[in-house]
């Protein structure tokens, strides 16, 4: 757990550096769009996740892989340079953490609230609108919602807004029942 916290802190520092650079260069919009694309690629490509997280690949291979992805996706020069730096510093495995940190910084700069919604199956349009309406009512303003599918939660929904987590997943409820039975 300490390693996750440390990785998150390092990823947050890289996210802050990229945010500051993009802001200086008036490139916040393009960089944010690039990172959104990279986030989708990470979610869709097991090979990319393995390349970035495996110690079997060195910095040079990770850099070449990221640059190939960046070229194919036509990412901005700022994002390409940043990906090269991340790989050169041996921090390519932190890309997901950097993306999350950057999204939070960008949302905060816009005065928006970011909310991550995790479900076991993709939400229908009606369900997504219902979640957005409930969050709007609870938060008092429109949140920027990112959705993710995670079959491991078995069912239900998990919503994270800032440091607050609302967990109504089936896995969480089963874990609570298991804990209660062990105590009895």
Short mmCIF file of N, CA and C in Angstrom, two decimals:
data_model
loop_
_atom_site.label_atom_id
_atom_site.label_comp_id
_atom_site.label_asym_id
_atom_site.label_seq_id
_atom_site.Cartn_x
_atom_site.Cartn_y
_atom_site.Cartn_z
N UNK A 1 0.81 -1.18 0.00
CA UNK A 1 0.00 0.00 0.00
C UNK A 1 0.86 1.25 0.00
N UNK A 2 1.96 1.22 0.69
CA UNK A 2 2.87 2.36 0.69
C UNK A 2 3.42 2.62 -0.70
N UNK A 3 3.66 1.54 -1.48
CA UNK A 3 4.16 1.71 -2.84
C UNK A 3 3.13 2.41 -3.72
N UNK A 4 1.83 2.07 -3.56
CA UNK A 4 0.78 2.72 -4.33
C UNK A 4 0.72 4.20 -4.01
N UNK A 5 0.84 4.54 -2.73
CA UNK A 5 0.81 5.92 -2.29
C UNK A 5 2.00 6.69 -2.86
N UNK A 6 3.17 6.07 -2.81
CA UNK A 6 4.37 6.70 -3.33
C UNK A 6 4.26 6.91 -4.84
N UNK A 7 3.76 5.90 -5.55
CA UNK A 7 3.59 6.01 -6.99
C UNK A 7 2.61 7.12 -7.33
N UNK A 8 1.55 7.22 -6.53
CA UNK A 8 0.55 8.25 -6.75
C UNK A 8 1.16 9.63 -6.55
N UNK A 9 2.00 9.79 -5.53
CA UNK A 9 2.65 11.08 -5.27
C UNK A 9 3.59 11.46 -6.41
N UNK A 10 4.36 10.50 -6.90
CA UNK A 10 5.28 10.76 -8.00
C UNK A 10 4.48 11.08 -9.26
N UNK A 11 3.43 10.30 -9.51
CA UNK A 11 2.56 10.56 -10.66
C UNK A 11 1.92 11.93 -10.57
N UNK A 12 1.55 12.33 -9.36
CA UNK A 12 0.96 13.65 -9.15
C UNK A 12 1.95 14.77 -9.45
N UNK A 13 3.22 14.56 -9.09
CA UNK A 13 4.23 15.57 -9.38
C UNK A 13 4.45 15.70 -10.89
N UNK A 14 4.48 14.57 -11.60
CA UNK A 14 4.61 14.62 -13.06
C UNK A 14 3.38 15.28 -13.68
N UNK A 15 2.19 14.98 -13.15
CA UNK A 15 0.96 15.58 -13.65
C UNK A 15 1.01 17.10 -13.46
N UNK A 16 1.48 17.54 -12.30
CA UNK A 16 1.58 18.98 -12.02
C UNK A 16 2.56 19.63 -12.98
N UNK A 17 3.69 18.97 -13.23
CA UNK A 17 4.69 19.53 -14.15
C UNK A 17 4.11 19.65 -15.56
N UNK A 18 3.41 18.62 -16.02
CA UNK A 18 2.80 18.66 -17.35
C UNK A 18 1.71 19.73 -17.41
N UNK A 19 0.93 19.84 -16.36
CA UNK A 19 -0.13 20.85 -16.32
C UNK A 19 0.49 22.25 -16.40
N UNK A 20 1.51 22.49 -15.62
CA UNK A 20 2.17 23.80 -15.63
C UNK A 20 2.76 24.11 -17.00
N UNK A 21 3.40 23.14 -17.61
CA UNK A 21 3.99 23.32 -18.94
C UNK A 21 2.91 23.61 -19.98
N UNK A 22 1.85 22.80 -19.96
CA UNK A 22 0.76 22.99 -20.93
C UNK A 22 0.10 24.35 -20.72
N UNK A 23 -0.04 24.76 -19.49
CA UNK A 23 -0.64 26.06 -19.18
C UNK A 23 0.23 27.19 -19.71
N UNK A 24 1.54 27.10 -19.49
CA UNK A 24 2.49 28.11 -19.98
C UNK A 24 2.43 28.25 -21.50
N UNK A 25 2.27 27.10 -22.17
CA UNK A 25 2.28 27.08 -23.63
C UNK A 25 0.88 27.24 -24.23
N UNK A 26 -0.11 27.54 -23.40
CA UNK A 26 -1.51 27.64 -23.85
C UNK A 26 -1.94 26.38 -24.60
N UNK A 27 -1.57 25.23 -24.05
CA UNK A 27 -1.86 23.95 -24.67
C UNK A 27 -2.71 23.04 -23.78
N UNK A 28 -3.40 23.62 -22.79
CA UNK A 28 -4.19 22.79 -21.87
C UNK A 28 -5.22 21.94 -22.61
N UNK A 29 -5.96 22.54 -23.52
CA UNK A 29 -6.99 21.81 -24.26
C UNK A 29 -6.44 20.64 -25.05
N UNK A 30 -5.44 20.89 -25.91
CA UNK A 30 -4.87 19.78 -26.69
C UNK A 30 -4.23 18.69 -25.82
N UNK A 31 -3.52 19.08 -24.78
CA UNK A 31 -2.88 18.08 -23.92
C UNK A 31 -3.93 17.26 -23.18
N UNK A 32 -4.98 17.94 -22.70
CA UNK A 32 -6.04 17.21 -22.01
C UNK A 32 -6.73 16.23 -22.96
N UNK A 33 -6.96 16.64 -24.21
CA UNK A 33 -7.56 15.75 -25.21
C UNK A 33 -6.63 14.56 -25.49
N UNK A 34 -5.32 14.84 -25.59
CA UNK A 34 -4.34 13.77 -25.81
C UNK A 34 -4.38 12.75 -24.68
N UNK A 35 -4.42 13.25 -23.44
CA UNK A 35 -4.42 12.35 -22.29
C UNK A 35 -5.71 11.54 -22.21
N UNK A 36 -6.81 12.14 -22.64
CA UNK A 36 -8.08 11.40 -22.68
C UNK A 36 -7.97 10.25 -23.68
N UNK A 37 -7.33 10.52 -24.83
CA UNK A 37 -7.11 9.47 -25.83
C UNK A 37 -6.19 8.37 -25.28
N UNK A 38 -5.13 8.80 -24.61
CA UNK A 38 -4.20 7.83 -24.02
C UNK A 38 -4.89 6.97 -22.95
N UNK A 39 -5.76 7.58 -22.18
CA UNK A 39 -6.50 6.85 -21.16
C UNK A 39 -7.36 5.76 -21.80
N UNK A 40 -8.02 6.11 -22.90
CA UNK A 40 -8.84 5.13 -23.62
C UNK A 40 -7.96 4.02 -24.19
N UNK A 41 -6.80 4.40 -24.71
CA UNK A 41 -5.88 3.39 -25.26
C UNK A 41 -5.40 2.43 -24.18
N UNK A 42 -5.08 2.98 -23.01
CA UNK A 42 -4.65 2.13 -21.89
C UNK A 42 -5.75 1.16 -21.48
N UNK A 43 -6.98 1.64 -21.48
CA UNK A 43 -8.11 0.79 -21.10
C UNK A 43 -8.35 -0.30 -22.13
N UNK A 44 -8.12 0.02 -23.41
CA UNK A 44 -8.43 -0.92 -24.49
C UNK A 44 -7.30 -1.87 -24.85
N UNK A 45 -6.07 -1.50 -24.56
CA UNK A 45 -4.92 -2.28 -25.04
C UNK A 45 -4.14 -2.95 -23.91
N UNK A 46 -4.30 -4.24 -23.81
CA UNK A 46 -3.54 -5.01 -22.81
C UNK A 46 -2.05 -4.92 -23.13
N UNK A 47 -1.71 -4.96 -24.42
CA UNK A 47 -0.30 -4.90 -24.82
C UNK A 47 0.37 -3.60 -24.34
N UNK A 48 -0.36 -2.49 -24.45
CA UNK A 48 0.20 -1.22 -24.00
C UNK A 48 0.39 -1.22 -22.49
N UNK A 49 -0.58 -1.75 -21.76
CA UNK A 49 -0.44 -1.82 -20.30
C UNK A 49 0.74 -2.70 -19.90
N UNK A 50 0.93 -3.81 -20.59
CA UNK A 50 2.06 -4.70 -20.29
C UNK A 50 3.38 -4.01 -20.61
N UNK A 51 3.44 -3.33 -21.75
CA UNK A 51 4.66 -2.61 -22.13
C UNK A 51 5.06 -1.62 -21.05
N UNK A 52 4.09 -0.86 -20.55
CA UNK A 52 4.40 0.19 -19.59
C UNK A 52 4.71 -0.33 -18.20
N UNK A 53 4.09 -1.43 -17.81
CA UNK A 53 4.25 -1.90 -16.43
C UNK A 53 5.31 -2.99 -16.25
N UNK A 54 5.67 -3.66 -17.31
CA UNK A 54 6.60 -4.78 -17.19
C UNK A 54 8.06 -4.33 -17.05
N UNK A 55 8.75 -4.86 -16.06
CA UNK A 55 10.17 -4.54 -15.92
C UNK A 55 11.03 -5.23 -16.99
N UNK A 56 10.41 -6.12 -17.77
CA UNK A 56 11.14 -6.80 -18.84
C UNK A 56 11.52 -5.84 -19.96
N UNK A 57 10.79 -4.72 -20.06
CA UNK A 57 11.08 -3.73 -21.09
C UNK A 57 11.82 -2.56 -20.45
N UNK A 58 12.89 -2.14 -21.10
CA UNK A 58 13.68 -1.02 -20.58
C UNK A 58 13.09 0.32 -20.98
N UNK A 59 13.70 1.37 -20.52
CA UNK A 59 13.24 2.73 -20.82
C UNK A 59 13.20 3.01 -22.31
N UNK A 60 14.20 2.50 -23.01
CA UNK A 60 14.28 2.76 -24.46
C UNK A 60 13.11 2.12 -25.20
N UNK A 61 12.79 0.85 -24.86
CA UNK A 61 11.67 0.16 -25.51
C UNK A 61 10.36 0.85 -25.17
N UNK A 62 10.21 1.26 -23.91
CA UNK A 62 8.98 1.94 -23.50
C UNK A 62 8.85 3.28 -24.22
N UNK A 63 9.97 3.98 -24.36
CA UNK A 63 9.96 5.26 -25.06
C UNK A 63 9.56 5.08 -26.52
N UNK A 64 10.15 4.08 -27.17
CA UNK A 64 9.82 3.81 -28.58
C UNK A 64 8.35 3.44 -28.73
N UNK A 65 7.86 2.61 -27.81
CA UNK A 65 6.46 2.21 -27.86
C UNK A 65 5.52 3.40 -27.67
N UNK A 66 5.83 4.24 -26.68
CA UNK A 66 4.99 5.42 -26.44
C UNK A 66 5.06 6.40 -27.61
N UNK A 67 6.24 6.56 -28.18
CA UNK A 67 6.36 7.48 -29.31
C UNK A 67 5.60 6.96 -30.53
N UNK A 68 5.60 5.64 -30.73
CA UNK A 68 4.84 5.06 -31.83
C UNK A 68 3.34 5.27 -31.62
N UNK A 69 2.90 5.07 -30.40
CA UNK A 69 1.48 5.31 -30.07
C UNK A 69 1.15 6.79 -30.28
N UNK A 70 2.02 7.67 -29.82
CA UNK A 70 1.80 9.11 -29.95
C UNK A 70 1.73 9.54 -31.41
N UNK A 71 2.61 8.97 -32.23
CA UNK A 71 2.61 9.31 -33.65
C UNK A 71 1.34 8.81 -34.33
N UNK A 72 0.95 7.57 -34.03
CA UNK A 72 -0.26 6.99 -34.63
C UNK A 72 -1.51 7.76 -34.22
N UNK A 73 -1.54 8.25 -32.99
CA UNK A 73 -2.70 8.98 -32.48
C UNK A 73 -2.61 10.48 -32.78
N UNK A 74 -1.51 10.91 -33.41
CA UNK A 74 -1.28 12.31 -33.76
C UNK A 74 -1.41 13.23 -32.53
N UNK A 75 -0.70 12.86 -31.47
CA UNK A 75 -0.73 13.66 -30.25
C UNK A 75 0.09 14.93 -30.43
N UNK A 76 -0.19 15.92 -29.62
CA UNK A 76 0.49 17.21 -29.73
C UNK A 76 1.98 17.06 -29.38
N UNK A 77 2.82 17.99 -29.88
CA UNK A 77 4.25 17.93 -29.57
C UNK A 77 4.53 17.98 -28.07
N UNK A 78 3.76 18.77 -27.32
CA UNK A 78 3.97 18.86 -25.88
C UNK A 78 3.77 17.50 -25.22
N UNK A 79 2.71 16.82 -25.61
CA UNK A 79 2.42 15.50 -25.04
C UNK A 79 3.49 14.49 -25.45
N UNK A 80 3.92 14.55 -26.70
CA UNK A 80 4.96 13.61 -27.17
C UNK A 80 6.25 13.79 -26.39
N UNK A 81 6.67 15.03 -26.19
CA UNK A 81 7.89 15.29 -25.43
C UNK A 81 7.75 14.79 -23.99
N UNK A 82 6.58 15.02 -23.42
CA UNK A 82 6.35 14.59 -22.05
C UNK A 82 6.42 13.07 -21.95
N UNK A 83 5.82 12.35 -22.90
CA UNK A 83 5.86 10.89 -22.88
C UNK A 83 7.30 10.39 -22.99
N UNK A 84 8.10 11.05 -23.82
CA UNK A 84 9.51 10.69 -23.93
C UNK A 84 10.25 10.89 -22.62
N UNK A 85 9.98 12.01 -21.95
CA UNK A 85 10.59 12.29 -20.66
C UNK A 85 10.18 11.27 -19.61
N UNK A 86 8.89 10.94 -19.59
CA UNK A 86 8.37 9.97 -18.63
C UNK A 86 9.08 8.63 -18.79
N UNK A 87 9.22 8.18 -20.04
CA UNK A 87 9.89 6.90 -20.30
C UNK A 87 11.38 6.98 -20.00
N UNK A 88 12.02 8.08 -20.37
CA UNK A 88 13.46 8.24 -20.14
C UNK A 88 13.78 8.23 -18.64
N UNK A 89 12.87 8.74 -17.83
CA UNK A 89 13.08 8.76 -16.39
C UNK A 89 12.64 7.48 -15.70
N UNK A 90 12.25 6.48 -16.49
CA UNK A 90 11.84 5.19 -15.92
C UNK A 90 10.50 5.26 -15.21
N UNK A 91 9.64 6.18 -15.62
CA UNK A 91 8.35 6.38 -14.95
C UNK A 91 7.16 6.09 -15.87
N UNK A 92 7.37 5.38 -16.95
CA UNK A 92 6.29 5.09 -17.90
C UNK A 92 5.14 4.33 -17.23
N UNK A 93 5.45 3.53 -16.23
CA UNK A 93 4.40 2.76 -15.54
C UNK A 93 3.44 3.67 -14.78
N UNK A 94 3.81 4.93 -14.59
CA UNK A 94 2.96 5.88 -13.86
C UNK A 94 2.01 6.65 -14.77
N UNK A 95 1.94 6.29 -16.06
CA UNK A 95 1.15 7.06 -17.01
C UNK A 95 -0.31 7.20 -16.57
N UNK A 96 -0.93 6.12 -16.12
CA UNK A 96 -2.34 6.20 -15.69
C UNK A 96 -2.50 7.16 -14.52
N UNK A 97 -1.57 7.12 -13.58
CA UNK A 97 -1.60 8.02 -12.42
C UNK A 97 -1.41 9.47 -12.86
N UNK A 98 -0.54 9.70 -13.81
CA UNK A 98 -0.30 11.04 -14.33
C UNK A 98 -1.57 11.57 -15.02
N UNK A 99 -2.21 10.72 -15.80
CA UNK A 99 -3.43 11.13 -16.51
C UNK A 99 -4.51 11.52 -15.51
N UNK A 100 -4.70 10.71 -14.48
CA UNK A 100 -5.70 11.00 -13.46
C UNK A 100 -5.38 12.32 -12.75
N UNK A 101 -4.13 12.50 -12.39
CA UNK A 101 -3.72 13.74 -11.73
C UNK A 101 -3.93 14.95 -12.61
N UNK A 102 -3.61 14.82 -13.89
CA UNK A 102 -3.78 15.94 -14.82
C UNK A 102 -5.26 16.27 -14.98
N UNK A 103 -6.10 15.23 -15.11
CA UNK A 103 -7.54 15.46 -15.24
C UNK A 103 -8.08 16.22 -14.03
N UNK A 104 -7.63 15.84 -12.84
CA UNK A 104 -8.08 16.53 -11.63
C UNK A 104 -7.62 17.99 -11.61
N UNK A 105 -6.37 18.23 -12.00
CA UNK A 105 -5.86 19.60 -12.04
C UNK A 105 -6.61 20.45 -13.07
N UNK A 106 -6.87 19.88 -14.24
CA UNK A 106 -7.58 20.61 -15.29
C UNK A 106 -9.02 20.91 -14.86
N UNK A 107 -9.68 19.95 -14.24
CA UNK A 107 -11.05 20.15 -13.77
C UNK A 107 -11.08 21.24 -12.70
N UNK A 108 -10.11 21.20 -11.79
CA UNK A 108 -10.04 22.20 -10.72
C UNK A 108 -9.81 23.59 -11.31
N UNK A 109 -8.96 23.68 -12.33
CA UNK A 109 -8.68 24.97 -12.98
C UNK A 109 -9.93 25.52 -13.65
N UNK A 110 -10.77 24.67 -14.17
CA UNK A 110 -12.03 25.09 -14.80
C UNK A 110 -13.13 25.33 -13.77
N UNK A 111 -12.88 24.96 -12.52
CA UNK A 111 -13.90 25.10 -11.49
C UNK A 111 -14.92 23.98 -11.54
N UNK A 112 -14.57 22.90 -12.20
CA UNK A 112 -15.47 21.76 -12.34
C UNK A 112 -15.16 20.71 -11.28
N UNK A 113 -16.09 19.81 -11.10
CA UNK A 113 -15.91 18.69 -10.18
C UNK A 113 -15.82 17.43 -11.03
N UNK A 114 -14.75 16.67 -10.84
CA UNK A 114 -14.58 15.42 -11.57
C UNK A 114 -15.15 14.28 -10.75
N UNK A 115 -15.88 13.41 -11.41
CA UNK A 115 -16.45 12.24 -10.75
C UNK A 115 -16.13 11.01 -11.60
N UNK A 116 -15.64 9.96 -10.94
CA UNK A 116 -15.38 8.71 -11.64
C UNK A 116 -16.45 7.71 -11.22
N UNK A 117 -17.13 7.15 -12.23
CA UNK A 117 -18.19 6.19 -12.00
C UNK A 117 -17.72 4.84 -12.52
N UNK A 118 -17.74 3.84 -11.63
CA UNK A 118 -17.31 2.49 -11.99
C UNK A 118 -18.51 1.57 -11.86
N UNK A 119 -18.78 0.79 -12.91
CA UNK A 119 -19.87 -0.17 -12.90
C UNK A 119 -19.36 -1.51 -13.43
N UNK A 120 -20.11 -2.57 -13.16
CA UNK A 120 -19.71 -3.90 -13.62
C UNK A 120 -20.01 -4.08 -15.11
N UNK A 121 -21.04 -3.41 -15.59
CA UNK A 121 -21.41 -3.44 -17.01
C UNK A 121 -21.58 -2.00 -17.49
N UNK A 122 -21.45 -1.76 -18.79
CA UNK A 122 -21.62 -0.38 -19.28
C UNK A 122 -23.00 0.18 -18.94
N UNK A 123 -23.05 1.45 -18.59
CA UNK A 123 -24.31 2.11 -18.29
C UNK A 123 -25.08 2.40 -19.58
N UNK A 124 -26.41 2.27 -19.52
CA UNK A 124 -27.24 2.70 -20.64
C UNK A 124 -27.29 4.22 -20.60
N UNK A 125 -27.79 4.83 -21.67
CA UNK A 125 -27.89 6.29 -21.70
C UNK A 125 -28.79 6.79 -20.58
N UNK A 126 -29.90 6.09 -20.34
CA UNK A 126 -30.83 6.50 -19.28
C UNK A 126 -30.17 6.40 -17.91
N UNK A 127 -29.40 5.34 -17.67
CA UNK A 127 -28.71 5.19 -16.39
C UNK A 127 -27.66 6.27 -16.21
N UNK A 128 -26.92 6.57 -17.27
CA UNK A 128 -25.89 7.61 -17.20
C UNK A 128 -26.52 8.96 -16.89
N UNK A 129 -27.67 9.25 -17.51
CA UNK A 129 -28.36 10.52 -17.23
C UNK A 129 -28.85 10.55 -15.79
N UNK A 130 -29.33 9.41 -15.27
CA UNK A 130 -29.79 9.34 -13.88
C UNK A 130 -28.65 9.57 -12.90
N UNK A 131 -27.48 8.96 -13.17
CA UNK A 131 -26.31 9.16 -12.31
C UNK A 131 -25.87 10.62 -12.35
N UNK A 132 -25.86 11.21 -13.56
CA UNK A 132 -25.46 12.61 -13.69
C UNK A 132 -26.43 13.52 -12.92
N UNK A 133 -27.72 13.23 -13.00
CA UNK A 133 -28.72 14.04 -12.30
C UNK A 133 -28.54 13.91 -10.78
N UNK A 134 -28.31 12.69 -10.31
CA UNK A 134 -28.12 12.48 -8.87
C UNK A 134 -26.87 13.19 -8.38
N UNK A 135 -25.79 13.13 -9.14
CA UNK A 135 -24.56 13.81 -8.75
C UNK A 135 -24.74 15.33 -8.78
N UNK A 136 -25.45 15.82 -9.79
CA UNK A 136 -25.71 17.26 -9.89
C UNK A 136 -26.48 17.73 -8.65
N UNK A 137 -27.46 16.95 -8.23
CA UNK A 137 -28.25 17.32 -7.06
C UNK A 137 -27.40 17.26 -5.78
N UNK A 138 -26.59 16.22 -5.65
CA UNK A 138 -25.78 16.05 -4.45
C UNK A 138 -24.65 17.08 -4.34
N UNK A 139 -24.07 17.45 -5.49
CA UNK A 139 -22.91 18.33 -5.48
C UNK A 139 -23.27 19.80 -5.67
N UNK A 140 -24.46 20.07 -6.16
CA UNK A 140 -24.88 21.44 -6.38
C UNK A 140 -24.38 22.04 -7.68
N UNK A 141 -23.66 21.29 -8.47
CA UNK A 141 -23.24 21.74 -9.80
C UNK A 141 -22.95 20.54 -10.69
N UNK A 142 -22.77 20.81 -11.97
CA UNK A 142 -22.56 19.73 -12.93
C UNK A 142 -21.17 19.13 -12.79
N UNK A 143 -21.10 17.83 -12.57
CA UNK A 143 -19.78 17.19 -12.51
C UNK A 143 -19.32 16.75 -13.90
N UNK A 144 -18.01 16.62 -14.06
CA UNK A 144 -17.45 16.00 -15.26
C UNK A 144 -17.30 14.53 -14.94
N UNK A 145 -18.09 13.71 -15.61
CA UNK A 145 -18.16 12.29 -15.26
C UNK A 145 -17.33 11.48 -16.23
N UNK A 146 -16.46 10.63 -15.67
CA UNK A 146 -15.76 9.64 -16.48
C UNK A 146 -16.26 8.27 -16.00
N UNK A 147 -16.55 7.42 -16.94
CA UNK A 147 -17.07 6.09 -16.58
C UNK A 147 -16.05 5.03 -16.92
N UNK A 148 -16.09 3.97 -16.13
CA UNK A 148 -15.17 2.85 -16.33
C UNK A 148 -15.93 1.58 -15.99
N UNK A 149 -15.69 0.54 -16.75
CA UNK A 149 -16.31 -0.76 -16.49
C UNK A 149 -15.27 -1.65 -15.80
N UNK A 150 -15.66 -2.23 -14.66
CA UNK A 150 -14.80 -3.13 -13.91
C UNK A 150 -15.64 -4.32 -13.45
N UNK A 151 -15.58 -5.43 -14.19
CA UNK A 151 -16.40 -6.60 -13.83
C UNK A 151 -16.10 -7.14 -12.43
N UNK A 152 -14.97 -6.78 -11.84
CA UNK A 152 -14.60 -7.28 -10.52
C UNK A 152 -15.54 -6.79 -9.42
N UNK A 153 -16.27 -5.69 -9.65
CA UNK A 153 -17.18 -5.22 -8.61
C UNK A 153 -18.50 -6.00 -8.61
N UNK A 154 -18.67 -6.91 -9.58
CA UNK A 154 -19.78 -7.85 -9.69
C UNK A 154 -21.12 -7.21 -10.03
N UNK A 155 -21.43 -6.06 -9.50
CA UNK A 155 -22.69 -5.37 -9.75
C UNK A 155 -22.74 -4.10 -8.95
N UNK A 156 -23.76 -3.29 -9.19
CA UNK A 156 -23.88 -2.05 -8.44
C UNK A 156 -23.04 -0.95 -9.06
N UNK A 157 -22.67 0.01 -8.22
CA UNK A 157 -21.96 1.19 -8.71
C UNK A 157 -20.99 1.70 -7.64
N UNK A 158 -19.92 2.29 -8.11
CA UNK A 158 -18.94 2.92 -7.23
C UNK A 158 -18.66 4.31 -7.82
N UNK A 159 -18.84 5.35 -7.01
CA UNK A 159 -18.65 6.72 -7.48
C UNK A 159 -17.59 7.39 -6.61
N UNK A 160 -16.59 7.97 -7.26
CA UNK A 160 -15.54 8.68 -6.53
C UNK A 160 -15.54 10.14 -6.98
N UNK A 161 -15.71 11.03 -6.02
CA UNK A 161 -15.66 12.47 -6.27
C UNK A 161 -14.60 13.04 -5.33
N UNK A 162 -13.50 13.46 -5.90
CA UNK A 162 -12.39 13.94 -5.07
C UNK A 162 -11.89 12.81 -4.20
N UNK A 163 -11.83 13.02 -2.90
CA UNK A 163 -11.37 11.97 -1.99
C UNK A 163 -12.54 11.17 -1.40
N UNK A 164 -13.77 11.54 -1.76
CA UNK A 164 -14.95 10.83 -1.25
C UNK A 164 -15.31 9.68 -2.18
N UNK A 165 -15.68 8.56 -1.57
CA UNK A 165 -16.06 7.37 -2.33
C UNK A 165 -17.41 6.88 -1.84
N UNK A 166 -18.34 6.72 -2.78
CA UNK A 166 -19.63 6.12 -2.50
C UNK A 166 -19.58 4.73 -3.14
N UNK A 167 -19.63 3.70 -2.32
CA UNK A 167 -19.46 2.34 -2.80
C UNK A 167 -20.73 1.52 -2.55
N UNK A 168 -21.50 1.32 -3.61
CA UNK A 168 -22.69 0.50 -3.53
C UNK A 168 -22.52 -0.70 -4.46
N UNK A 169 -21.30 -1.24 -4.48
CA UNK A 169 -21.03 -2.39 -5.34
C UNK A 169 -21.39 -3.68 -4.61
N UNK A 170 -21.72 -4.69 -5.39
CA UNK A 170 -22.05 -5.99 -4.82
C UNK A 170 -20.83 -6.60 -4.13
N UNK A 171 -19.66 -6.41 -4.70
CA UNK A 171 -18.44 -6.95 -4.08
C UNK A 171 -18.24 -6.37 -2.69
N UNK A 172 -18.44 -5.08 -2.55
CA UNK A 172 -18.30 -4.42 -1.25
C UNK A 172 -19.29 -4.99 -0.23
N UNK A 173 -20.52 -5.18 -0.66
CA UNK A 173 -21.54 -5.72 0.25
C UNK A 173 -21.22 -7.16 0.65
N UNK A 174 -20.73 -7.95 -0.28
CA UNK A 174 -20.34 -9.33 0.04
C UNK A 174 -19.15 -9.35 1.01
N UNK A 175 -18.20 -8.44 0.79
CA UNK A 175 -17.05 -8.35 1.71
C UNK A 175 -17.50 -7.97 3.12
N UNK A 176 -18.46 -7.05 3.21
CA UNK A 176 -18.99 -6.65 4.52
C UNK A 176 -19.68 -7.82 5.22
N UNK A 177 -20.44 -8.60 4.43
CA UNK A 177 -21.12 -9.76 5.01
C UNK A 177 -20.11 -10.80 5.49
N UNK A 178 -19.06 -11.02 4.70
CA UNK A 178 -18.02 -11.98 5.05
C UNK A 178 -17.34 -11.55 6.36
N UNK A 179 -17.04 -10.26 6.48
CA UNK A 179 -16.42 -9.73 7.68
C UNK A 179 -17.34 -9.91 8.90
N UNK A 180 -18.63 -9.63 8.71
CA UNK A 180 -19.60 -9.77 9.79
C UNK A 180 -19.71 -11.23 10.24
N UNK A 181 -19.67 -12.15 9.28
CA UNK A 181 -19.77 -13.58 9.63
C UNK A 181 -18.51 -14.05 10.36
N UNK A 182 -17.38 -13.52 10.02
CA UNK A 182 -16.14 -13.89 10.70
C UNK A 182 -16.14 -13.42 12.14
N UNK A 183 -16.75 -12.27 12.39
CA UNK A 183 -16.80 -11.72 13.74
C UNK A 183 -17.80 -12.44 14.62
N UNK A 184 -18.80 -13.08 14.01
CA UNK A 184 -19.87 -13.73 14.79
C UNK A 184 -19.42 -15.02 15.41
#
